[in-house]
Amino acid sequence: MKLFGNPVSRGIVIGEVMRYEPFKAVPSSSRIGEAEVDASLELYDKAIGMAMAELEETRSGLAERAPDKAKILAAHAEMLSDPVINDEVRRAVRSDLIPADAALAMVFDKYSDLLGKSKNAAMRERASDLQDVKNRILRCWAGRREKNLSLLDRPVIVVCGDLYPSDTVSLDRNNVLGIIARTGGSTSHTAIIARGYEIPAVLGVPDCMERLNDGDIVVLDAENGEVVIAPDDEERAACEVRASQVVTELREMEQWRCVKPVTRDGRRIWVGMNIADINDEELEHAAYSDGSGLFRTEFVHICRAGMPSEDEQYRIYRRALEAFGGKPVLMRTVDIGGDKQMERFGLPKEDNPFLGLRGLRLCFAQPELFAAQIRAALRASVHGDLRIMLPMVGSMEEIERAGAFITEQGALLDARGMDWNREVEIGIMIEIPSMALIADMAARKVDFASIGTNDLCQYLNAADRLNSAVESCYQEYHPAMFRIIGNVARAFAAAGKSVSICGEMAGDPLAIPALIGLGIEKLSMNAASIAQAKRVICGLDMSAVSELAREVQNLETASEVRELLQSFAASRAKRGGKAQA
Amino acid sequence: MYSKKISVKNPTGLHARPASDFVAAAAEYKSSVTLKRAGEDDEYNAKSIVMLLALGLEQGEEAILTAEGDDETEAVEVLASLVERFAE
């Protein structure tokens, strides 16, 4: 039997299924009788004991590999044995006859609400730790084992509804063979992470959670977007042959990594790498990229237990800059919001988070957080070519306000007698259509811009990129996308300012020719896409891509655009070519 | 009952790491140990990390540290000097 979905990250693997679903607790709602009090408290003690044992075990496994994570778990153990919480739970069970699971949910919620209202950002964050501890106890109460993607004891293919950034930052990369998810298009977090880690993935498989059980053996074919359940010997053999073909192909592709990306008629295209983790594995790719066109700094925040201090951020930014040795690094200031990440910051849930308090808007609402980041960035700016890039800019006032804010922070550093680069460039992300339409005005005010095609696409098409029900409306190849990108490229070229693309489209081999034809000469993408992108670029002629760009803007539908891009790519591929360093 | 006024001098205030150390130290004593912000009435159980976080003492604030029980004097003196040392 086969399941089908979108292949978002290349490769073919065979392996064992591990279903990953976060536990959803449903505490009892009825009261208990006097006679049941002791039994309920006994269950409570047992759940606490199990939770503590789990924490200790995980923590000892992490102490050396991931001291940061181990520290969070130590804090969780403290909360688990908190005497005030324990007393309150017991009292609620004994005197109010509330079952212990409901009582503990109530007490933990009470304190997490209390901390969530704190003025101090670090304290608000502890509210989500309390929620984590509560969920752990309730899961133990239900007798369910922990399933965690950061510590796997054998290689598995992960099957899930969706993955959140918090799941993916801790992903055990050596043991995740592949990913199958119910939701997610090619620009979902899961897709971006899978490509970044070079893990084969098929997303948007509607009934994967119903059809696949723990321990099932499946072939995950992310070349064709298929999942073969319980493959027979023949299917297994075919899978192994094709898997090794794909490996060979990918290896051949790798030779293009170090090639200089120049079109056949000599136009040098800037190919940068998107970065987020700032670890050795990621930074080793800096050598064959022209810089970083997108440094997603929010991952630095999501990964850590507490909000990283100014000094800590400074060290991370400095490390990134030094890894690129003088090549430009476009540091995007924290772009939190839009999804689950909000919980960590203790912010209220919103009905339309993608249209809500996110990116620069959130930074203005939390000036403390923004100020520390800006100061850290300015301090780091003397160690390389750092450029500050503001996300989610929708108006000229916001550009003005952010500029003033940055100047203010610079003055603070002066007062402290600290060194920073006064020439540091400040630019914006163009992802809100309003900004794309007044790109000519923005170009006069800022030093550069980068088009975030993922968000631009969802705002332009009014289609939530994480909602699979409107996936068909989320059209990256919509002719309007090419028109609006062309508009931004022209405006910035006229002002003599730099413009790049850093969304998923920048690494899409089909889209690259048209984007270059529109006048975009800087592309920043995941490390895994660089080789292929360079290969595509080296096969292009400027006159042909200009013509292609004109045509895509005048087609009526996304599928017509796709067909044209595909036939263009096929005509280039026929001509072939070898990688030349 | 034995009390002493303490002042929080370390920049991070009495949360995160310092709070954890404080709670661990307080748990060593048989006496009940409480903290209240100077000038306020609400007492917080100082053996509870959650209560200490809820109290949220910041740098520059003063608080009254109180213990009641067999080892109350020692508890207050040792814990007060611990808070002093956070500032170093």
XYZ file of C-alpha atoms in Angstrom:
669
model
C 0.000 0.000 0.000
C 1.152 3.530 -0.705
C 0.547 6.978 0.732
C 1.276 10.159 -1.198
C 2.446 13.654 -0.296
C 4.771 16.525 -1.214
C 8.426 15.582 -1.452
C 10.133 18.556 0.196
C 13.606 17.230 0.925
C 15.357 14.765 -1.389
C 16.356 11.159 -0.753
C 14.999 7.642 -0.419
C 15.215 5.635 2.797
C 13.799 2.484 4.274
C 13.198 2.234 7.992
C 11.027 1.729 11.022
C 8.177 4.109 11.864
C 8.159 6.097 15.065
C 4.948 8.010 15.580
C 5.515 11.322 17.279
C 2.543 12.982 18.864
C 2.752 15.374 21.728
C 0.689 14.062 24.642
C -2.568 15.916 25.222
C -3.714 15.625 28.793
C -7.377 15.547 29.711
C -7.551 15.738 33.513
C -10.551 14.126 35.231
C -13.474 16.463 35.695
C -15.619 14.712 38.302
C -15.179 14.924 42.080
C -14.007 11.960 44.144
C -15.483 10.494 47.337
C -13.734 10.747 50.747
C -12.796 7.097 50.444
C -10.853 7.692 47.236
C -8.641 10.482 48.580
C -5.742 8.259 49.623
C -5.808 6.297 46.384
C -5.772 9.499 44.348
C -2.818 10.866 46.334
C -0.995 7.599 45.899
C -1.389 7.891 42.123
C -0.110 11.447 42.394
C 3.022 10.366 44.274
C 3.592 7.628 41.735
C 3.291 10.045 38.818
C 5.696 12.487 40.509
C 8.141 9.632 41.119
C 7.991 8.539 37.477
C 8.381 12.082 36.222
C 11.409 12.614 38.471
C 13.018 9.367 37.324
C 12.467 10.351 33.682
C 13.969 13.784 34.210
C 17.027 12.345 35.934
C 17.567 9.807 33.199
C 17.235 12.299 30.348
C 19.369 14.829 32.167
C 22.254 12.442 32.749
C 22.130 11.518 29.060
C 22.354 15.176 28.084
C 24.851 16.495 30.613
C 27.776 16.297 28.223
C 26.080 16.423 24.822
C 23.855 19.363 25.528
C 24.565 21.145 28.811
C 21.999 23.833 27.941
C 19.186 21.326 27.740
C 20.401 19.560 30.875
C 20.158 22.857 32.758
C 16.524 23.310 31.766
C 15.736 19.811 32.984
C 17.428 20.526 36.302
C 15.133 23.516 36.734
C 12.174 21.283 35.881
C 13.207 18.790 38.571
C 13.196 21.630 41.088
C 9.669 22.630 40.120
C 8.556 19.020 40.282
C 9.568 18.776 43.930
C 8.336 22.222 44.913
C 6.882 21.998 48.455
C 4.299 24.754 47.979
C 2.843 23.167 44.865
C 2.818 19.748 46.496
C 1.046 21.043 49.606
C -1.557 22.853 47.568
C -2.298 19.808 45.457
C -2.701 17.637 48.542
C -4.952 20.180 50.192
C -7.185 20.416 47.113
C -7.527 16.637 47.014
C -8.218 16.229 50.745
C -10.512 19.158 51.425
C -12.120 19.878 48.044
C -12.247 16.244 46.850
C -10.719 17.130 43.494
C -8.940 14.192 41.817
C -5.162 14.697 42.063
C -4.597 15.010 38.295
C -7.150 17.811 38.039
C -5.772 19.378 41.220
C -2.209 19.467 39.959
C -3.329 20.890 36.611
C -5.164 23.623 38.505
C -2.256 24.481 40.810
C 0.352 24.505 38.035
C -1.921 26.652 35.859
C -2.407 29.092 38.722
C 1.324 29.655 39.174
C 2.081 29.641 35.491
C -0.551 32.385 35.005
C 1.021 34.304 37.870
C 4.519 34.111 36.373
C 3.117 34.766 32.908
C 1.963 38.189 34.077
C 5.386 39.185 35.374
C 7.031 42.308 33.989
C 10.301 40.460 33.745
C 10.774 38.580 30.455
C 12.926 35.845 31.996
C 10.224 35.199 34.578
C 7.459 35.001 31.978
C 9.455 32.359 30.251
C 9.433 30.226 33.392
C 5.642 30.035 32.980
C 6.150 27.746 30.000
C 8.558 25.633 32.061
C 5.793 25.124 34.608
C 3.482 24.040 31.791
C 6.114 21.566 30.597
C 6.401 20.082 34.074
C 2.617 19.875 34.423
C 2.327 18.030 31.110
C 5.085 15.658 32.102
C 3.323 14.694 35.354
C -0.027 14.279 33.597
C 1.571 12.090 30.951
C 3.155 9.925 33.654
C -0.242 9.853 35.407
C -1.723 8.451 32.180
C 1.087 5.895 32.074
C 2.413 7.173 28.763
C 6.118 7.090 27.991
C 7.955 10.147 26.824
C 8.561 10.468 23.128
C 11.243 12.878 22.347
C 13.022 13.592 19.095
C 16.213 14.728 20.772
C 17.176 11.353 22.184
C 16.444 8.343 20.009
C 17.915 4.928 20.697
C 17.769 3.724 17.075
C 17.296 5.101 13.578
C 13.638 5.780 12.758
C 11.363 7.466 10.264
C 9.385 10.052 12.206
C 5.655 10.179 11.461
C 3.801 13.156 12.894
C 1.005 15.663 12.494
C 3.411 18.573 12.360
C 6.704 19.534 13.924
C 7.228 22.768 15.824
C 10.441 24.744 15.977
C 10.956 23.496 19.531
C 10.853 19.890 18.267
C 13.207 20.520 15.401
C 15.908 22.474 17.203
C 16.608 19.425 19.343
C 16.209 16.849 16.595
C 18.574 13.875 16.916
C 19.912 14.170 13.389
C 21.853 10.925 13.382
C 18.792 8.843 14.137
C 16.075 10.565 12.131
C 16.212 8.792 8.771
C 13.229 10.584 7.339
C 10.119 12.601 8.153
C 6.500 12.024 7.161
C 3.976 14.630 8.277
C 0.286 15.257 7.869
C 0.620 19.001 7.361
C 3.213 21.197 5.788
C 4.029 22.493 2.370
C 7.449 23.195 0.997
C 7.906 26.326 3.118
C 6.779 24.952 6.486
C 9.296 24.855 9.328
C 9.534 21.118 8.994
C 10.416 21.372 5.311
C 13.057 24.034 5.903
C 14.653 22.067 8.719
C 14.522 18.785 6.780
C 16.295 20.353 3.805
C 18.793 22.061 6.059
C 19.658 18.784 7.755
C 19.423 16.854 4.473
C 16.789 14.510 5.894
C 14.412 13.076 3.255
C 10.870 14.270 3.931
C 7.401 13.852 2.498
C 4.861 16.253 3.968
C 1.155 16.813 3.481
C 0.315 13.112 3.769
C -3.270 13.486 5.043
C -3.828 10.123 6.712
C -0.295 9.234 7.779
C -1.153 9.162 11.473
C -4.095 6.826 10.872
C -2.269 4.451 8.554
C 1.139 4.137 10.147
C 1.929 2.424 13.428
C 5.044 2.265 15.560
C 7.407 -0.357 14.230
C 5.928 -0.501 10.700
C 8.599 -0.784 8.033
C 8.176 1.759 5.245
C 10.001 3.029 2.208
C 10.067 6.814 2.261
C 10.583 7.984 -1.304
C 11.087 11.727 -1.196
C 12.002 11.787 -4.881
C 8.461 10.894 -5.914
C 6.504 11.824 -2.798
C 5.526 8.261 -1.892
C 5.435 6.187 1.239
C 5.321 2.419 0.663
C 3.960 0.569 3.694
C 5.319 -2.925 4.437
C 7.314 -3.186 1.193
C 7.784 -6.691 -0.232
C 11.230 -8.022 -1.189
C 10.957 -6.652 -4.693
C 9.984 -3.169 -3.519
C 12.793 -3.203 -0.950
C 15.344 -4.157 -3.573
C 14.077 -1.454 -5.934
C 14.248 1.073 -3.121
C 17.848 0.201 -2.341
C 18.890 0.559 -5.974
C 17.193 3.926 -6.345
C 18.435 5.119 -2.960
C 22.016 4.537 -4.028
C 21.351 6.288 -7.364
C 20.078 9.317 -5.490
C 23.134 9.272 -3.242
C 25.392 9.219 -6.328
C 23.432 12.050 -7.898
C 23.624 14.131 -4.751
C 27.347 13.466 -4.531
C 27.875 14.577 -8.114
C 25.880 17.651 -7.305
C 28.181 18.416 -4.383
C 31.002 19.097 -6.810
C 29.145 22.218 -7.840
C 29.368 23.617 -4.329
C 32.730 25.243 -4.781
C 32.093 26.556 -8.279
C 31.970 30.310 -8.809
C 28.353 31.147 -9.683
C 28.706 33.032 -12.968
C 26.245 32.932 -15.870
C 27.474 31.838 -19.310
C 27.688 35.460 -20.340
C 29.706 36.424 -17.290
C 27.222 37.839 -14.760
C 28.407 36.999 -11.239
C 25.502 36.009 -9.005
C 25.936 36.323 -5.230
C 25.028 33.023 -3.554
C 24.701 33.191 0.208
C 23.738 30.719 2.875
C 20.919 30.989 5.409
C 22.077 30.277 8.937
C 20.412 29.800 12.303
C 22.158 27.387 14.646
C 25.704 28.823 14.633
C 27.410 25.512 15.314
C 30.388 23.875 13.611
C 28.241 21.712 11.370
C 26.491 24.726 9.959
C 29.413 27.110 9.748
C 31.677 24.714 7.836
C 29.591 25.567 4.756
C 30.542 29.242 5.044
C 33.661 28.524 2.994
C 31.836 28.068 -0.303
C 29.144 30.706 0.109
C 29.424 34.427 -0.555
C 28.150 35.302 2.889
C 24.871 34.907 4.713
C 21.810 36.601 3.274
C 19.749 35.501 6.246
C 20.884 34.854 9.790
C 17.724 33.790 11.643
C 18.574 34.983 15.125
C 15.377 33.750 16.750
C 16.707 30.192 16.790
C 19.382 31.346 19.171
C 16.496 32.387 21.430
C 14.344 29.311 21.002
C 17.221 26.934 21.733
C 18.125 28.426 25.045
C 16.584 28.031 28.452
C 16.488 31.701 29.290
C 16.633 34.740 27.106
C 20.285 34.942 26.109
C 22.015 37.926 27.656
C 23.517 40.730 25.601
C 26.996 39.286 26.166
C 25.922 35.813 25.158
C 24.291 37.124 21.983
C 27.383 39.193 21.211
C 29.535 36.056 21.372
C 27.178 34.151 19.071
C 27.009 36.960 16.498
C 30.751 37.421 16.634
C 31.250 33.726 16.029
C 28.994 33.849 12.957
C 30.835 36.886 11.579
C 34.239 35.350 12.117
C 33.167 32.140 10.401
C 32.367 34.171 7.287
C 35.677 36.022 7.542
C 34.664 39.445 6.261
C 31.903 38.286 3.922
C 28.588 40.017 4.567
C 26.207 38.529 7.142
C 22.645 39.889 7.046
C 21.502 39.516 10.594
C 17.741 39.485 10.813
C 16.600 40.749 14.190
C 14.340 38.444 16.183
C 11.329 37.342 14.157
C 9.213 35.639 16.767
C 5.470 35.262 16.568
C 3.206 33.883 13.946
C 3.074 30.507 15.661
C 3.762 28.508 18.777
C 6.941 30.307 19.719
C 4.747 32.925 21.384
C 4.156 30.699 24.381
C 7.770 30.930 25.427
C 7.469 34.663 25.721
C 4.309 34.406 27.770
C 2.330 36.402 25.226
C -1.398 35.979 24.780
C -2.724 33.752 22.009
C -3.952 35.601 18.953
C -6.731 34.683 16.527
C -4.574 35.521 13.514
C -0.989 35.188 14.704
C 0.509 35.697 11.243
C -1.310 39.023 11.113
C -0.486 39.791 14.707
C 2.291 40.886 16.979
C 5.345 39.417 15.284
C 8.749 40.420 14.015
C 9.543 44.109 14.392
C 6.101 44.760 15.897
C 6.897 42.422 18.758
C 10.327 44.022 19.134
C 8.697 47.422 19.608
C 6.328 45.877 22.146
C 9.255 44.294 24.016
C 11.916 46.996 23.807
C 14.071 45.267 26.450
C 14.511 42.223 24.243
C 15.123 44.302 21.127
C 17.596 46.645 22.835
C 19.780 43.797 24.090
C 19.871 42.276 20.625
C 20.718 45.540 18.880
C 23.497 46.337 21.340
C 24.908 42.828 20.953
C 24.781 43.198 17.155
C 26.438 46.619 17.161
C 29.200 45.357 19.450
C 29.749 42.371 17.153
C 29.840 44.629 14.076
C 33.542 45.364 14.526
C 34.369 41.691 13.915
C 33.185 41.405 10.332
C 30.692 42.709 7.788
C 27.510 42.677 9.827
C 24.340 44.214 8.426
C 21.168 44.613 10.439
C 17.979 43.453 8.745
C 14.542 44.238 10.172
C 11.728 41.721 9.668
C 8.018 42.396 9.145
C 8.347 46.041 8.179
C 5.055 47.415 6.888
C 5.449 51.186 6.821
C 7.935 54.033 6.522
C 7.223 55.050 10.142
C 8.480 51.676 11.310
C 11.718 52.144 9.371
C 12.117 55.567 10.963
C 11.354 54.265 14.439
C 13.702 51.289 14.181
C 16.468 53.558 12.878
C 16.057 55.880 15.849
C 16.028 52.908 18.224
C 19.292 51.609 16.781
C 20.899 55.055 17.030
C 19.827 55.227 20.674
C 21.401 51.864 21.457
C 24.590 52.978 19.731
C 24.654 56.040 21.986
C 24.274 53.772 25.015
C 27.308 51.790 23.870
C 29.214 55.060 23.454
C 28.311 55.956 27.012
C 29.689 52.609 28.110
C 32.838 53.315 26.095
C 32.263 50.324 23.827
C 33.394 50.041 20.250
C 30.986 49.528 17.348
C 30.931 50.080 13.609
C 29.170 53.374 12.900
C 28.879 52.520 9.223
C 26.837 49.403 9.876
C 24.231 48.995 7.143
C 20.571 48.795 8.075
C 18.080 47.146 5.772
C 14.648 45.603 5.727
C 12.929 42.386 4.864
C 10.301 42.867 2.201
C 7.557 40.404 2.985
C 4.514 42.579 3.601
C 2.993 43.557 0.222
C 2.539 47.203 1.320
C 6.312 47.556 1.569
C 6.851 45.861 -1.783
C 4.519 48.393 -3.399
C 6.376 51.400 -1.964
C 9.786 49.816 -2.480
C 10.945 52.993 -4.285
C 10.370 55.029 -1.123
C 11.915 52.391 1.122
C 14.957 52.226 -1.153
C 15.695 55.885 -0.428
C 15.669 55.293 3.333
C 17.424 51.948 3.850
C 20.791 50.539 2.789
C 19.463 47.272 1.401
C 16.484 44.941 1.268
C 15.911 41.240 1.167
C 12.712 39.666 -0.089
C 11.322 36.983 2.200
C 9.330 35.026 -0.334
C 7.712 32.625 2.172
C 5.879 35.331 4.060
C 5.443 37.551 1.013
C 3.661 34.657 -0.678
C 1.324 34.009 2.229
C 0.438 37.684 2.606
C 0.062 38.271 -1.114
C -2.138 35.211 -1.599
C -3.906 35.564 1.781
C -3.087 31.915 2.477
C -1.709 30.749 5.841
C 1.381 28.780 4.923
C 0.876 26.331 7.790
C -2.777 25.596 7.004
C -2.973 22.597 4.707
C -6.608 23.375 3.864
C -5.502 26.415 1.857
C -2.306 24.916 0.518
C -3.492 25.182 -3.066
C -3.972 28.938 -2.573
C -0.401 29.372 -1.352
C 1.097 29.812 -4.808
C 4.766 30.716 -5.010
C 4.503 30.658 -8.791
C 1.514 32.991 -8.851
C 2.260 35.554 -11.591
C 1.676 38.270 -8.966
C 4.722 36.985 -7.069
C 6.954 37.611 -10.062
C 5.397 40.999 -10.728
C 5.883 42.153 -7.150
C 9.455 40.824 -6.936
C 10.199 42.594 -10.233
C 8.813 45.820 -8.787
C 11.098 45.620 -5.751
C 14.140 44.711 -7.878
C 13.582 47.705 -10.181
C 13.065 50.142 -7.305
C 16.257 49.115 -5.538
C 18.272 49.037 -8.745
C 17.102 52.586 -9.536
C 18.258 53.751 -6.102
C 21.551 51.925 -6.515
C 20.867 49.792 -3.440
C 21.313 46.088 -2.975
C 18.378 43.678 -3.006
C 18.426 39.947 -2.436
C 16.033 37.043 -1.908
C 16.302 34.820 1.137
C 13.083 32.796 1.091
C 12.738 29.221 -0.085
C 12.313 30.439 -3.683
C 15.957 31.574 -3.702
C 17.086 27.946 -3.579
C 14.428 26.619 -5.944
C 16.169 25.506 -9.148
C 13.009 26.146 -11.170
C 12.510 29.688 -9.882
C 16.147 30.863 -9.968
C 16.302 31.661 -13.741
C 13.168 33.821 -13.577
C 14.336 35.591 -10.400
C 17.668 36.482 -11.990
C 15.744 37.616 -15.060
C 13.759 39.986 -12.837
C 17.004 41.627 -11.767
C 17.725 39.751 -8.532
C 21.433 39.043 -8.447
C 21.745 37.950 -4.828
C 20.235 34.730 -3.558
C 20.536 33.258 -0.066
C 19.471 29.700 0.679
C 19.980 26.593 2.813
C 23.446 25.112 2.542
C 21.932 21.989 1.019
C 20.568 23.941 -1.963
C 23.766 25.809 -2.870
C 25.343 23.206 -5.163
C 22.227 22.817 -7.240
C 21.637 26.566 -7.420
C 25.181 27.182 -8.639
C 24.769 24.503 -11.271
C 21.598 26.185 -12.512
C 23.218 29.639 -12.539
C 26.217 28.434 -14.525
C 23.887 27.289 -17.316
C 22.073 30.630 -17.751
C 22.311 33.499 -20.240
C 21.095 36.904 -19.130
C 19.152 37.540 -22.327
C 17.268 34.247 -22.027
C 16.360 34.787 -18.377
C 15.160 38.349 -19.016
C 12.826 36.985 -21.647
C 11.691 34.231 -19.256
C 10.987 36.823 -16.534
C 8.888 38.881 -18.948
C 6.876 35.821 -19.912
C 6.108 34.543 -16.402
C 4.693 37.926 -15.438
C 2.194 37.691 -18.241
C 0.925 34.164 -17.777
C -2.431 33.827 -16.051
C -1.978 30.946 -13.642
C 0.620 29.452 -11.341
C 0.425 26.134 -13.151
C 1.186 27.813 -16.495
C 4.161 29.487 -14.833
C 5.347 26.156 -13.449
C 5.116 24.523 -16.862
C 7.109 27.299 -18.462
C 9.776 27.172 -15.722
C 9.978 23.402 -16.083
C 10.399 23.494 -19.836
C 13.028 26.239 -19.460
C 14.922 24.109 -16.903
C 14.675 21.034 -19.147
C 16.118 22.933 -22.119
C 19.111 24.055 -19.991
C 19.641 20.578 -18.514
C 20.008 19.089 -21.993
C 23.000 21.296 -22.597
C 24.626 19.801 -19.496
C 28.017 21.031 -18.343
C 30.661 20.042 -15.846
C 31.549 21.674 -12.579
C 34.633 23.835 -12.940
C 36.139 25.401 -9.905
C 11.391 33.285 65.244
C 14.462 35.010 63.883
C 14.573 37.612 61.096
C 17.058 39.679 59.198
C 16.868 42.268 56.448
C 18.699 41.356 53.249
C 19.300 43.349 50.089
C 19.629 41.906 46.632
C 22.757 43.216 44.968
C 23.400 40.914 42.041
C 22.271 42.205 38.641
C 20.019 39.253 37.782
C 17.985 39.596 40.974
C 16.788 36.620 42.960
C 15.704 34.357 40.173
C 17.247 31.858 37.742
C 20.472 30.378 39.113
C 20.674 32.348 42.380
C 17.069 31.415 43.215
C 17.828 27.732 42.661
C 20.870 27.905 44.915
C 18.897 29.745 47.558
C 16.051 27.203 47.564
C 18.462 24.283 47.723
C 20.224 25.869 50.697
C 16.939 26.685 52.485
C 15.745 23.104 52.111
C 18.662 21.994 54.322
C 17.003 23.459 57.422
C 14.222 22.040 59.553
C 12.824 25.504 60.267
C 10.241 27.078 58.031
C 11.904 29.826 56.008
C 10.051 32.757 54.461
C 10.863 35.888 52.519
C 8.841 39.049 52.159
C 9.554 42.188 50.222
C 10.446 45.055 52.576
C 7.353 47.157 53.235
C 4.918 44.434 52.129
C 2.986 41.844 54.125
C 2.864 38.806 51.834
C 5.195 36.072 53.005
C 6.649 33.637 50.491
C 7.867 30.145 51.317
C 11.592 30.356 50.633
C 11.944 26.611 50.114
C 9.771 26.873 46.998
C 11.364 27.838 43.691
C 7.968 28.752 42.301
C 7.230 31.135 45.177
C 10.639 32.719 44.889
C 10.068 33.293 41.186
C 6.629 34.712 41.943
C 8.188 37.076 44.517
C 10.654 38.119 41.807
C 13.120 40.192 43.838
C 15.140 42.438 41.544
C 18.520 44.020 41.996
C 18.396 46.824 44.545
C 15.364 45.510 46.439
C 15.266 44.720 50.146
C 13.504 41.800 51.780
C 12.945 40.335 55.234
C 14.242 36.798 55.683
C 12.578 34.903 58.522
C 12.981 31.402 59.920
C 11.026 29.632 62.619
C 12.127 26.359 64.237
C 15.019 24.644 65.977
C 17.711 25.899 63.621
C 16.195 29.310 62.861
C 19.220 31.442 63.729
C 21.654 29.407 61.718
C 19.223 29.238 58.770
C 18.813 33.005 58.587
C 22.503 33.783 59.053
C 23.701 31.263 56.482
C 21.065 32.180 53.882
C 21.626 35.913 54.358
C 25.339 35.489 53.754
C 24.560 33.381 50.687
C 22.593 36.289 49.204
C 25.518 38.595 50.008
C 27.818 36.264 48.102
C 25.603 36.264 44.969
C 26.742 39.829 44.434
C 30.392 38.841 44.106
